[in-house]
Amino acid sequence: TGKAAVELATAGGAQTIFTTSKKKHQAHLRSLGARTLDRKPDDLQELTGGNIDLILVTDGRDIGLLKLFDCLSVSGHIVFIGRRASDEQYQSSVFVDPEKMSQVMSRTHVFDVFEAWERNKKNCKRDLKFLIQLLDKKVVKPFVLDRIPLDRVGRAHDMLEQKRFPGYLVCEPWVKEKHRAAFL
């Protein structure tokens, strides 16, 4: 999701993109125009200049809500994709100050694609059409690890819960029994 976020941010006109990643992914992300940081940099605010307009948290790691907040510009926002900040982050001792808590929470958001779909299918369909156009134009270039038939989805899901794969598995229900992926 990080690679896609960088590609979408670039396509959307973002001028400076920071990303955290494993060392093995950094060269590729830099080739896409991102500035790479260590996965949990202690000096995040200093490295980013404390002037970020939008922070997308896509992978569920906890850098720390307050560290992220301190990196934002005056009008910046944090968006957690698919999850909310952890309870530990909310219970931080810094939140003893109600004014600071109010500032952080007013600029922190969660985007859950399934909830968005239920709330407004029309907008989601429009967004999907736009993403397909970006795929057709090769603006976004996902790495498809394999295409699997419908009867392999359960097994693929089990495997995804156990291990992270370097790409996407695409279900093509109309594909007949093909055993293309060694692990499925």
Coordinates of C-alpha atoms in Angstrom, one line a residue:
T1 CA 0.0 0.0 0.0
G2 CA 2.9 2.3 0.6
K3 CA 4.1 2.1 -3.1
A4 CA 0.5 2.8 -4.3
A5 CA 0.2 5.8 -1.9
V6 CA 3.4 7.3 -3.3
E7 CA 2.2 6.8 -6.9
L8 CA -1.2 8.3 -6.1
A9 CA 0.4 11.2 -4.2
T10 CA 2.7 11.9 -7.2
A11 CA -0.2 11.7 -9.6
G12 CA -2.1 14.1 -7.4
G13 CA 0.6 16.7 -7.5
A14 CA 2.3 16.2 -4.2
Q15 CA 5.7 17.9 -4.2
T16 CA 7.5 16.3 -1.3
I17 CA 6.7 12.7 -0.2
F18 CA 8.3 11.1 2.8
T19 CA 7.9 7.4 3.4
T20 CA 9.1 5.0 6.0
S21 CA 10.0 1.5 4.8
K22 CA 12.3 -1.4 5.2
K23 CA 15.7 -0.8 3.7
K24 CA 15.1 -3.3 0.9
H25 CA 12.2 -1.2 -0.4
Q26 CA 13.9 2.2 -0.1
A27 CA 15.7 2.3 -3.5
H28 CA 12.4 1.6 -5.3
L29 CA 10.5 4.2 -3.4
R30 CA 13.2 6.8 -4.1
S31 CA 12.9 5.9 -7.8
L32 CA 9.2 6.9 -7.5
G33 CA 10.2 10.3 -6.1
A34 CA 9.8 9.7 -2.3
R35 CA 12.3 10.6 0.4
T36 CA 12.8 7.5 2.5
L37 CA 13.1 7.4 6.3
D38 CA 13.9 4.6 8.7
R39 CA 10.9 2.7 9.9
K40 CA 10.8 4.4 13.3
P41 CA 13.0 7.5 13.2
D42 CA 13.3 9.2 16.5
D43 CA 14.0 12.5 14.8
L44 CA 10.9 12.5 12.6
Q45 CA 10.0 16.1 13.1
E46 CA 13.5 17.3 12.4
L47 CA 13.8 15.1 9.2
T48 CA 10.5 16.3 7.8
G49 CA 10.7 19.9 8.9
G50 CA 7.5 19.8 10.9
N51 CA 5.6 21.1 7.9
I52 CA 3.7 18.1 6.4
D53 CA 0.2 18.7 5.1
L54 CA -1.0 15.1 5.0
I55 CA 0.3 11.9 6.7
L56 CA -1.2 8.6 5.6
V57 CA -0.6 5.7 7.9
T58 CA -1.2 2.6 5.8
D59 CA 0.5 -0.3 7.4
G60 CA -0.7 -0.4 11.0
R61 CA 2.6 0.3 12.6
D62 CA 2.6 2.7 15.5
I63 CA 5.1 5.4 15.1
G64 CA 3.3 7.3 17.7
L65 CA 0.4 9.6 17.2
L66 CA 2.0 12.6 19.0
K67 CA 5.2 12.2 17.0
L68 CA 3.2 12.3 13.8
F69 CA 1.1 15.3 15.0
D70 CA 4.3 17.2 15.7
C71 CA 5.3 16.8 12.1
L72 CA 2.2 18.4 10.7
S73 CA 1.9 21.9 9.3
V74 CA -0.7 24.2 11.0
S75 CA -3.4 22.9 8.7
G76 CA -2.1 19.4 8.3
H77 CA -4.0 16.1 9.0
I78 CA -3.3 12.5 9.8
V79 CA -5.3 9.7 8.1
F80 CA -5.2 6.2 9.3
I81 CA -6.1 3.9 6.4
G82 CA -8.2 0.9 7.6
R83 CA -7.7 1.4 11.3
R84 CA -7.7 3.9 14.1
A85 CA -4.8 4.9 16.3
S86 CA -4.2 2.4 19.1
D87 CA -5.7 2.7 22.5
E88 CA -2.1 3.1 24.0
Q89 CA -1.6 6.2 21.8
Y90 CA -4.8 7.7 23.2
Q91 CA -3.9 6.9 26.8
S92 CA -0.5 8.6 26.5
S93 CA 0.4 10.7 29.5
V94 CA 0.7 13.8 27.2
F95 CA -3.1 13.6 26.8
V96 CA -3.5 14.9 30.4
D97 CA -3.7 18.3 28.6
P98 CA -7.2 18.4 27.2
E99 CA -6.3 21.2 24.8
K100 CA -3.5 19.2 23.2
M101 CA -5.8 16.1 23.0
S102 CA -8.5 18.2 21.3
Q103 CA -6.0 19.6 18.7
V104 CA -4.6 16.1 17.9
M105 CA -8.1 14.5 17.6
S106 CA -9.5 17.3 15.5
R107 CA -6.8 16.6 12.9
T108 CA -6.8 12.8 13.0
H109 CA -9.1 10.8 10.8
V110 CA -9.7 7.1 9.9
F111 CA -10.6 5.9 6.4
D112 CA -12.1 2.4 6.2
V113 CA -12.8 1.4 2.6
F114 CA -15.6 -1.0 3.7
E115 CA -17.3 1.6 5.7
A116 CA -17.0 4.1 2.9
W117 CA -18.5 1.6 0.5
E118 CA -21.5 1.2 2.7
R119 CA -21.9 4.9 3.3
N120 CA -21.7 6.0 -0.3
K121 CA -21.5 3.4 -3.1
K122 CA -21.8 6.1 -5.8
N123 CA -18.6 7.9 -4.7
C124 CA -16.8 4.6 -4.3
K125 CA -17.7 3.5 -7.8
R126 CA -16.6 6.8 -9.2
D127 CA -13.3 6.5 -7.3
L128 CA -12.8 2.9 -8.6
K129 CA -13.4 4.0 -12.2
F130 CA -10.7 6.7 -11.6
L131 CA -8.3 4.2 -10.2
I132 CA -8.9 1.9 -13.2
Q133 CA -8.1 4.9 -15.5
L134 CA -4.8 5.4 -13.6
L135 CA -4.0 1.7 -14.0
D136 CA -4.7 1.9 -17.7
K137 CA -2.4 4.9 -18.0
K138 CA 0.2 3.1 -15.9
V139 CA 0.3 5.9 -13.4
V140 CA -0.2 3.2 -10.7
K141 CA 1.7 0.0 -11.3
P142 CA 0.9 -2.7 -8.8
F143 CA 3.1 -5.8 -8.7
V144 CA 0.8 -8.7 -9.2
L145 CA 2.4 -11.7 -7.6
D146 CA -0.2 -14.1 -9.0
R147 CA -3.8 -14.5 -10.3
I148 CA -5.8 -17.2 -8.6
P149 CA -9.1 -18.9 -9.2
L150 CA -12.0 -18.5 -6.8
D151 CA -11.5 -22.0 -5.2
R152 CA -8.0 -20.9 -4.0
V153 CA -9.1 -17.7 -2.2
G154 CA -9.5 -19.4 1.2
R155 CA -6.1 -20.9 1.0
A156 CA -4.6 -17.6 -0.1
H157 CA -6.3 -15.8 2.7
D158 CA -4.9 -18.2 5.3
M159 CA -1.4 -17.7 3.8
L160 CA -1.7 -13.9 3.8
E161 CA -2.5 -14.0 7.5
Q162 CA 0.7 -15.9 8.1
K163 CA 3.1 -14.0 5.8
R164 CA 3.4 -10.8 3.9
F165 CA 4.0 -11.3 0.2
P166 CA 5.9 -9.0 -2.1
G167 CA 2.9 -8.2 -4.3
Y168 CA -0.8 -8.6 -4.8
L169 CA -2.9 -11.7 -5.3
V170 CA -5.7 -11.1 -7.7
C171 CA -8.8 -13.3 -7.7
E172 CA -10.1 -14.1 -11.2
P173 CA -13.2 -16.2 -10.6
W174 CA -13.5 -17.2 -14.2
V175 CA -9.9 -18.7 -14.3
K176 CA -10.1 -22.5 -14.4
E177 CA -8.0 -24.6 -12.0
K178 CA -4.4 -23.3 -12.5
H179 CA -1.7 -23.9 -10.1
R180 CA 0.6 -21.0 -10.9
A181 CA 1.8 -19.9 -7.5
A182 CA 4.1 -22.4 -5.8
F183 CA 2.7 -21.6 -2.4
L184 CA -1.0 -22.2 -3.4

